[in-house]
Amino acid sequence: MHGHEWMNRFSTPAILIRRRDYGDYDLVLTFFTLSYGKVSLIAKAAKKSTRRFAGVLELFSEIDIAGAAGRRSGLPVLQEAVLKHPFDRIRTIPTRLAYASYWAELIDAWMEDHVPQSELYHLLRHALSELDRGAAAEASVSVVFQMRLLRLSGHCPNFELCTVCRIALNAMQSDVLGVDVPKGGIACLNCLPCPTDTPRLSKGTVKQLLWIAGGDLERAARIRFTPAALAEALGFLECFVPYHLGRQPRSLKVLRQLREDRP
Ligand SMILES: [Zn+2]
């Protein structure tokens, strides 16, 4: 939605994905919103004042926001913010915070401003809610999030055929497959023989990833991976997603460091 008429006055549920200081008093906030996709607003006096927006503008919270056009050609101005879901248990555990930061960074980098993506909004909201509840393994939630993000953004990997010789997945003899990351899909071991640092996937993991990429989110989220399949899936996605994004997310480095330090 280009043209900024809607900005005269608007309201929408939103998830706060980025906060930056702006001068001594203000904040620039980037939200992923249900109705307008990614939107940045300025929150006047939000940095110093304890009354205005007190405790509401925390990262990864779901907030009902109302905004209005700024003066001249500046950013729209945040006028109201009402907390819906704080998801505050995310911010108390470093690995949870790192996963949420990674997902937010992917959305911030990949999505254009003002393009509504309601299915992606519900996906992010679901993933943050799961992280907050702590019922499912963090890595498993991240696999579901990344696979569905790839599909929704038009970057779903080719899991049907070897991207080089076109042999079908089911016709491949080995249970282990390579991934040709630049070509965007799996490759049989004849075409990608040397065990380099490219990711490997077993057929079973490929089938699980295909299953969670599409269909109903609630069903996909109930998937249970074996520890080996989860490690494979995570290794593959954290290589594939940054490559197709075109850069290494900073938060992914932090996430990897935290997982290595874990006893
Ligand atoms: Zn091949």
mmCIF file of C-alpha atoms and ligand atoms in Angstrom:
data_model
loop_
_atom_site.group_PDB
_atom_site.id
_atom_site.type_symbol
_atom_site.label_atom_id
_atom_site.label_comp_id
_atom_site.label_asym_id
_atom_site.label_seq_id
_atom_site.Cartn_x
_atom_site.Cartn_y
_atom_site.Cartn_z
ATOM 1 C CA MET A 1 0.000 0.000 0.000
ATOM 2 C CA HIS A 2 1.885 3.013 -1.247
ATOM 3 C CA GLY A 3 0.433 6.463 -1.160
ATOM 4 C CA HIS A 4 0.171 7.533 2.423
ATOM 5 C CA GLU A 5 -3.497 8.423 2.745
ATOM 6 C CA TRP A 6 -4.120 5.672 5.274
ATOM 7 C CA MET A 7 -1.509 7.268 7.513
ATOM 8 C CA ASN A 8 -3.712 10.255 8.338
ATOM 9 C CA ARG A 9 -5.126 8.132 11.107
ATOM 10 C CA PHE A 10 -4.797 4.389 11.528
ATOM 11 C CA SER A 11 -4.979 1.643 14.122
ATOM 12 C CA THR A 12 -3.963 -2.000 14.044
ATOM 13 C CA PRO A 13 -2.649 -4.843 16.177
ATOM 14 C CA ALA A 14 1.144 -4.817 15.939
ATOM 15 C CA ILE A 15 4.290 -6.564 17.174
ATOM 16 C CA LEU A 16 7.260 -4.384 18.099
ATOM 17 C CA ILE A 17 10.300 -5.684 16.189
ATOM 18 C CA ARG A 18 12.822 -2.821 16.524
ATOM 19 C CA ARG A 19 13.484 0.150 18.833
ATOM 20 C CA ARG A 20 15.971 2.934 18.208
ATOM 21 C CA ASP A 21 16.723 6.091 20.168
ATOM 22 C CA TYR A 22 15.897 9.284 18.318
ATOM 23 C CA GLY A 23 17.435 12.315 19.947
ATOM 24 C CA ASP A 24 17.208 12.704 23.689
ATOM 25 C CA TYR A 25 13.507 12.077 24.128
ATOM 26 C CA ASP A 26 11.989 10.132 21.273
ATOM 27 C CA LEU A 27 12.047 6.567 19.999
ATOM 28 C CA VAL A 28 11.710 5.288 16.454
ATOM 29 C CA LEU A 29 9.761 2.045 16.589
ATOM 30 C CA THR A 30 9.380 -0.516 13.836
ATOM 31 C CA PHE A 31 6.268 -2.650 14.094
ATOM 32 C CA PHE A 32 5.124 -5.618 12.084
ATOM 33 C CA THR A 33 1.410 -4.876 11.919
ATOM 34 C CA LEU A 34 -1.576 -6.996 11.011
ATOM 35 C CA SER A 35 -3.187 -4.452 8.688
ATOM 36 C CA TYR A 36 -0.268 -2.583 7.085
ATOM 37 C CA GLY A 37 2.748 -4.894 7.250
ATOM 38 C CA LYS A 38 5.970 -3.288 8.424
ATOM 39 C CA VAL A 39 5.509 0.278 9.718
ATOM 40 C CA SER A 40 7.960 2.628 11.474
ATOM 41 C CA LEU A 41 6.632 5.343 13.776
ATOM 42 C CA ILE A 42 8.070 7.941 16.058
ATOM 43 C CA ALA A 43 7.064 7.823 19.732
ATOM 44 C CA LYS A 44 7.456 11.314 21.108
ATOM 45 C CA ALA A 45 8.861 11.679 24.598
ATOM 46 C CA ALA A 46 8.736 7.908 25.026
ATOM 47 C CA LYS A 47 12.352 7.654 26.131
ATOM 48 C CA LYS A 48 12.306 9.925 29.140
ATOM 49 C CA SER A 49 8.711 10.075 30.230
ATOM 50 C CA THR A 50 7.573 7.443 32.690
ATOM 51 C CA ARG A 51 3.895 8.195 32.185
ATOM 52 C CA ARG A 52 3.505 8.125 28.438
ATOM 53 C CA PHE A 53 3.547 4.514 27.100
ATOM 54 C CA ALA A 54 5.005 3.312 30.420
ATOM 55 C CA GLY A 55 6.021 -0.348 30.186
ATOM 56 C CA VAL A 56 4.141 -0.867 26.924
ATOM 57 C CA LEU A 57 6.812 -0.410 24.273
ATOM 58 C CA GLU A 58 8.870 -3.529 24.938
ATOM 59 C CA LEU A 59 10.352 -5.582 22.120
ATOM 60 C CA PHE A 60 8.275 -8.544 20.882
ATOM 61 C CA SER A 61 5.115 -7.459 22.712
ATOM 62 C CA GLU A 62 1.810 -7.488 20.846
ATOM 63 C CA ILE A 63 0.272 -4.033 21.115
ATOM 64 C CA ASP A 64 -2.828 -2.310 19.718
ATOM 65 C CA ILE A 65 -1.426 0.864 18.219
ATOM 66 C CA ALA A 66 -2.980 4.026 16.808
ATOM 67 C CA GLY A 67 -0.960 6.505 14.795
ATOM 68 C CA ALA A 68 -1.346 9.600 12.683
ATOM 69 C CA ALA A 69 0.586 11.309 9.906
ATOM 70 C CA GLY A 70 3.588 13.281 11.083
ATOM 71 C CA ARG A 71 4.235 16.874 10.143
ATOM 72 C CA ARG A 72 5.829 17.494 6.752
ATOM 73 C CA SER A 73 7.149 14.233 5.336
ATOM 74 C CA GLY A 74 8.320 12.724 8.633
ATOM 75 C CA LEU A 75 7.401 9.362 10.084
ATOM 76 C CA PRO A 76 3.864 8.826 11.364
ATOM 77 C CA VAL A 77 3.490 9.509 15.071
ATOM 78 C CA LEU A 78 2.442 6.925 17.638
ATOM 79 C CA GLN A 79 -0.606 8.239 19.503
ATOM 80 C CA GLU A 80 -1.879 5.292 21.487
ATOM 81 C CA ALA A 81 -0.418 1.976 22.534
ATOM 82 C CA VAL A 82 -2.388 -0.617 24.493
ATOM 83 C CA LEU A 83 -0.652 -3.813 25.511
ATOM 84 C CA LYS A 84 -2.374 -7.004 24.292
ATOM 85 C CA HIS A 85 0.223 -9.685 25.019
ATOM 86 C CA PRO A 86 3.495 -8.734 26.699
ATOM 87 C CA PHE A 87 5.200 -12.080 25.975
ATOM 88 C CA ASP A 88 7.488 -10.956 28.792
ATOM 89 C CA ARG A 89 8.910 -14.386 29.615
ATOM 90 C CA ILE A 90 10.816 -14.165 26.320
ATOM 91 C CA ARG A 91 12.920 -11.324 27.704
ATOM 92 C CA THR A 92 13.953 -13.202 30.853
ATOM 93 C CA ILE A 93 15.816 -16.046 29.089
ATOM 94 C CA PRO A 94 18.789 -15.223 26.822
ATOM 95 C CA THR A 95 18.240 -17.984 24.228
ATOM 96 C CA ARG A 96 14.540 -17.099 23.915
ATOM 97 C CA LEU A 97 15.468 -13.467 23.441
ATOM 98 C CA ALA A 98 18.022 -14.463 20.795
ATOM 99 C CA TYR A 99 15.503 -16.548 18.816
ATOM 100 C CA ALA A 100 12.922 -13.742 18.919
ATOM 101 C CA SER A 101 15.586 -11.233 17.827
ATOM 102 C CA TYR A 102 16.555 -13.474 14.913
ATOM 103 C CA TRP A 103 12.963 -13.836 13.681
ATOM 104 C CA ALA A 104 12.352 -10.088 14.066
ATOM 105 C CA GLU A 105 15.543 -9.323 12.161
ATOM 106 C CA LEU A 106 14.462 -11.619 9.306
ATOM 107 C CA ILE A 107 11.095 -9.893 9.041
ATOM 108 C CA ASP A 108 12.646 -6.441 9.278
ATOM 109 C CA ALA A 109 15.161 -7.247 6.546
ATOM 110 C CA TRP A 110 12.875 -9.207 4.233
ATOM 111 C CA MET A 111 9.537 -7.388 4.308
ATOM 112 C CA GLU A 112 8.795 -4.158 2.500
ATOM 113 C CA ASP A 113 7.134 -1.276 4.313
ATOM 114 C CA HIS A 114 3.333 -1.049 4.188
ATOM 115 C CA VAL A 115 2.702 -4.381 2.458
ATOM 116 C CA PRO A 116 0.148 -6.331 4.529
ATOM 117 C CA GLN A 117 1.100 -9.974 5.184
ATOM 118 C CA SER A 118 -1.514 -11.218 7.613
ATOM 119 C CA GLU A 119 -0.469 -14.873 7.413
ATOM 120 C CA LEU A 120 3.080 -13.906 8.344
ATOM 121 C CA TYR A 121 1.762 -11.745 11.192
ATOM 122 C CA HIS A 122 -0.075 -14.745 12.625
ATOM 123 C CA LEU A 123 3.041 -16.896 12.182
ATOM 124 C CA LEU A 124 5.253 -14.448 14.100
ATOM 125 C CA ARG A 125 2.627 -14.049 16.793
ATOM 126 C CA HIS A 126 2.288 -17.814 17.123
ATOM 127 C CA ALA A 127 6.074 -18.334 17.326
ATOM 128 C CA LEU A 128 6.472 -15.628 20.005
ATOM 129 C CA SER A 129 3.583 -17.077 21.978
ATOM 130 C CA GLU A 130 5.156 -20.564 21.868
ATOM 131 C CA LEU A 131 8.504 -19.125 22.955
ATOM 132 C CA ASP A 132 6.799 -17.270 25.810
ATOM 133 C CA ARG A 133 4.949 -20.382 27.036
ATOM 134 C CA GLY A 134 8.081 -22.493 26.832
ATOM 135 C CA ALA A 135 6.102 -25.674 26.097
ATOM 136 C CA ALA A 136 7.859 -26.593 22.832
ATOM 137 C CA ALA A 137 11.607 -26.750 22.188
ATOM 138 C CA GLU A 138 12.879 -23.332 21.083
ATOM 139 C CA ALA A 139 14.755 -24.853 18.135
ATOM 140 C CA SER A 140 11.637 -26.656 16.940
ATOM 141 C CA VAL A 141 9.609 -23.418 16.985
ATOM 142 C CA SER A 142 12.398 -21.760 15.008
ATOM 143 C CA VAL A 143 12.358 -24.519 12.373
ATOM 144 C CA VAL A 144 8.595 -24.115 11.894
ATOM 145 C CA PHE A 145 8.932 -20.315 11.744
ATOM 146 C CA GLN A 146 11.752 -20.341 9.183
ATOM 147 C CA MET A 147 10.164 -22.986 6.914
ATOM 148 C CA ARG A 148 6.865 -21.125 6.770
ATOM 149 C CA LEU A 149 8.612 -17.778 6.348
ATOM 150 C CA LEU A 150 10.440 -19.232 3.318
ATOM 151 C CA ARG A 151 7.169 -20.371 1.778
ATOM 152 C CA LEU A 152 5.313 -17.104 2.506
ATOM 153 C CA SER A 153 8.146 -15.015 1.076
ATOM 154 C CA GLY A 154 8.416 -17.119 -2.081
ATOM 155 C CA HIS A 155 11.745 -18.759 -1.211
ATOM 156 C CA CYS A 156 10.532 -22.276 -0.420
ATOM 157 C CA PRO A 157 13.375 -24.756 -1.079
ATOM 158 C CA ASN A 158 12.995 -27.303 -3.850
ATOM 159 C CA PHE A 159 12.637 -30.607 -2.006
ATOM 160 C CA GLU A 160 11.176 -32.622 -4.900
ATOM 161 C CA LEU A 161 14.137 -33.193 -7.224
ATOM 162 C CA CYS A 162 17.923 -33.014 -7.310
ATOM 163 C CA THR A 163 18.506 -29.428 -8.476
ATOM 164 C CA VAL A 164 21.372 -30.645 -10.722
ATOM 165 C CA CYS A 165 20.381 -33.978 -12.395
ATOM 166 C CA ARG A 166 16.604 -33.753 -11.696
ATOM 167 C CA ILE A 167 16.308 -37.239 -10.159
ATOM 168 C CA ALA A 168 13.277 -37.392 -7.835
ATOM 169 C CA LEU A 169 13.728 -37.502 -4.040
ATOM 170 C CA ASN A 170 12.135 -40.945 -3.771
ATOM 171 C CA ALA A 171 14.392 -42.348 -6.520
ATOM 172 C CA MET A 172 17.606 -41.292 -4.783
ATOM 173 C CA GLN A 173 19.451 -44.306 -3.413
ATOM 174 C CA SER A 174 21.139 -42.769 -0.416
ATOM 175 C CA ASP A 175 19.087 -41.742 2.586
ATOM 176 C CA VAL A 176 21.356 -38.727 2.996
ATOM 177 C CA LEU A 177 21.089 -35.765 0.611
ATOM 178 C CA GLY A 178 23.135 -32.684 0.028
ATOM 179 C CA VAL A 179 21.781 -29.166 -0.301
ATOM 180 C CA ASP A 180 22.857 -26.864 -3.100
ATOM 181 C CA VAL A 181 22.180 -23.657 -1.187
ATOM 182 C CA PRO A 182 22.703 -21.164 -4.073
ATOM 183 C CA LYS A 183 20.449 -23.225 -6.386
ATOM 184 C CA GLY A 184 17.844 -23.362 -3.635
ATOM 185 C CA GLY A 185 17.261 -27.072 -3.219
ATOM 186 C CA ILE A 186 18.372 -30.610 -2.491
ATOM 187 C CA ALA A 187 21.018 -32.434 -4.530
ATOM 188 C CA CYS A 188 21.754 -36.155 -4.714
ATOM 189 C CA LEU A 189 25.155 -37.363 -3.529
ATOM 190 C CA ASN A 190 26.254 -38.082 -7.130
ATOM 191 C CA CYS A 191 25.906 -34.401 -7.888
ATOM 192 C CA LEU A 192 27.174 -33.079 -4.558
ATOM 193 C CA PRO A 193 29.562 -35.810 -3.442
ATOM 194 C CA CYS A 194 32.164 -34.203 -1.224
ATOM 195 C CA PRO A 195 31.201 -33.716 2.399
ATOM 196 C CA THR A 196 32.010 -30.028 2.415
ATOM 197 C CA ASP A 197 30.460 -27.578 4.809
ATOM 198 C CA THR A 198 27.193 -27.585 2.867
ATOM 199 C CA PRO A 199 24.236 -28.887 4.899
ATOM 200 C CA ARG A 200 23.134 -32.514 4.766
ATOM 201 C CA LEU A 201 19.576 -33.688 5.195
ATOM 202 C CA SER A 202 18.089 -37.158 5.541
ATOM 203 C CA LYS A 203 15.000 -38.017 3.484
ATOM 204 C CA GLY A 204 12.898 -38.244 6.632
ATOM 205 C CA THR A 205 13.852 -34.702 7.669
ATOM 206 C CA VAL A 206 13.104 -33.382 4.167
ATOM 207 C CA LYS A 207 9.617 -34.896 4.370
ATOM 208 C CA GLN A 208 9.019 -33.339 7.787
ATOM 209 C CA LEU A 209 10.158 -29.917 6.527
ATOM 210 C CA LEU A 210 7.849 -30.186 3.515
ATOM 211 C CA TRP A 211 4.977 -31.067 5.792
ATOM 212 C CA ILE A 212 5.456 -28.082 8.111
ATOM 213 C CA ALA A 213 5.960 -25.590 5.258
ATOM 214 C CA GLY A 214 2.324 -25.759 4.170
ATOM 215 C CA GLY A 215 -1.093 -26.603 5.545
ATOM 216 C CA ASP A 216 -2.590 -25.545 8.835
ATOM 217 C CA LEU A 217 -0.218 -23.772 11.262
ATOM 218 C CA GLU A 218 -1.639 -25.403 14.396
ATOM 219 C CA ARG A 219 -1.059 -28.855 12.910
ATOM 220 C CA ALA A 220 2.409 -27.985 11.628
ATOM 221 C CA ALA A 221 3.371 -26.652 15.057
ATOM 222 C CA ARG A 222 2.594 -29.994 16.692
ATOM 223 C CA ILE A 223 5.464 -31.689 14.835
ATOM 224 C CA ARG A 224 7.945 -33.622 16.959
ATOM 225 C CA PHE A 225 11.488 -33.997 15.657
ATOM 226 C CA THR A 226 14.074 -36.478 16.870
ATOM 227 C CA PRO A 227 17.154 -34.665 18.245
ATOM 228 C CA ALA A 228 19.110 -35.667 15.109
ATOM 229 C CA ALA A 229 16.397 -34.407 12.723
ATOM 230 C CA LEU A 230 16.076 -31.165 14.678
ATOM 231 C CA ALA A 231 19.829 -30.527 14.488
ATOM 232 C CA GLU A 232 19.804 -31.232 10.723
ATOM 233 C CA ALA A 233 16.785 -29.009 10.092
ATOM 234 C CA LEU A 234 18.190 -26.131 12.143
ATOM 235 C CA GLY A 235 21.636 -26.398 10.501
ATOM 236 C CA PHE A 236 20.046 -26.369 7.050
ATOM 237 C CA LEU A 237 17.692 -23.432 7.685
ATOM 238 C CA GLU A 238 20.253 -21.226 9.436
ATOM 239 C CA CYS A 239 22.437 -21.617 6.338
ATOM 240 C CA PHE A 240 19.703 -21.430 3.672
ATOM 241 C CA VAL A 241 17.743 -18.471 5.078
ATOM 242 C CA PRO A 242 20.708 -16.035 5.455
ATOM 243 C CA TYR A 243 22.005 -16.982 2.000
ATOM 244 C CA HIS A 244 18.693 -16.138 0.340
ATOM 245 C CA LEU A 245 18.281 -13.070 2.532
ATOM 246 C CA GLY A 246 21.617 -11.853 1.163
ATOM 247 C CA ARG A 247 23.353 -11.244 4.482
ATOM 248 C CA GLN A 248 24.213 -12.764 7.855
ATOM 249 C CA PRO A 249 21.773 -11.592 10.525
ATOM 250 C CA ARG A 250 23.677 -10.180 13.519
ATOM 251 C CA SER A 251 21.307 -11.899 15.938
ATOM 252 C CA LEU A 252 22.173 -15.307 14.460
ATOM 253 C CA LYS A 253 25.775 -14.921 15.674
ATOM 254 C CA VAL A 254 24.513 -14.202 19.181
ATOM 255 C CA LEU A 255 22.146 -17.165 19.024
ATOM 256 C CA ARG A 256 24.906 -19.553 17.929
ATOM 257 C CA GLN A 257 27.219 -18.319 20.666
ATOM 258 C CA LEU A 258 24.542 -18.843 23.329
ATOM 259 C CA ARG A 259 23.838 -22.394 22.118
ATOM 260 C CA GLU A 260 27.554 -23.249 22.174
ATOM 261 C CA ASP A 261 27.931 -21.910 25.693
ATOM 262 C CA ARG A 262 25.020 -23.961 26.930
ATOM 263 C CA PRO A 263 26.154 -26.908 29.126
HETATM 264 ZN ZN ZN B 1 21.715 -35.267 -8.791
#
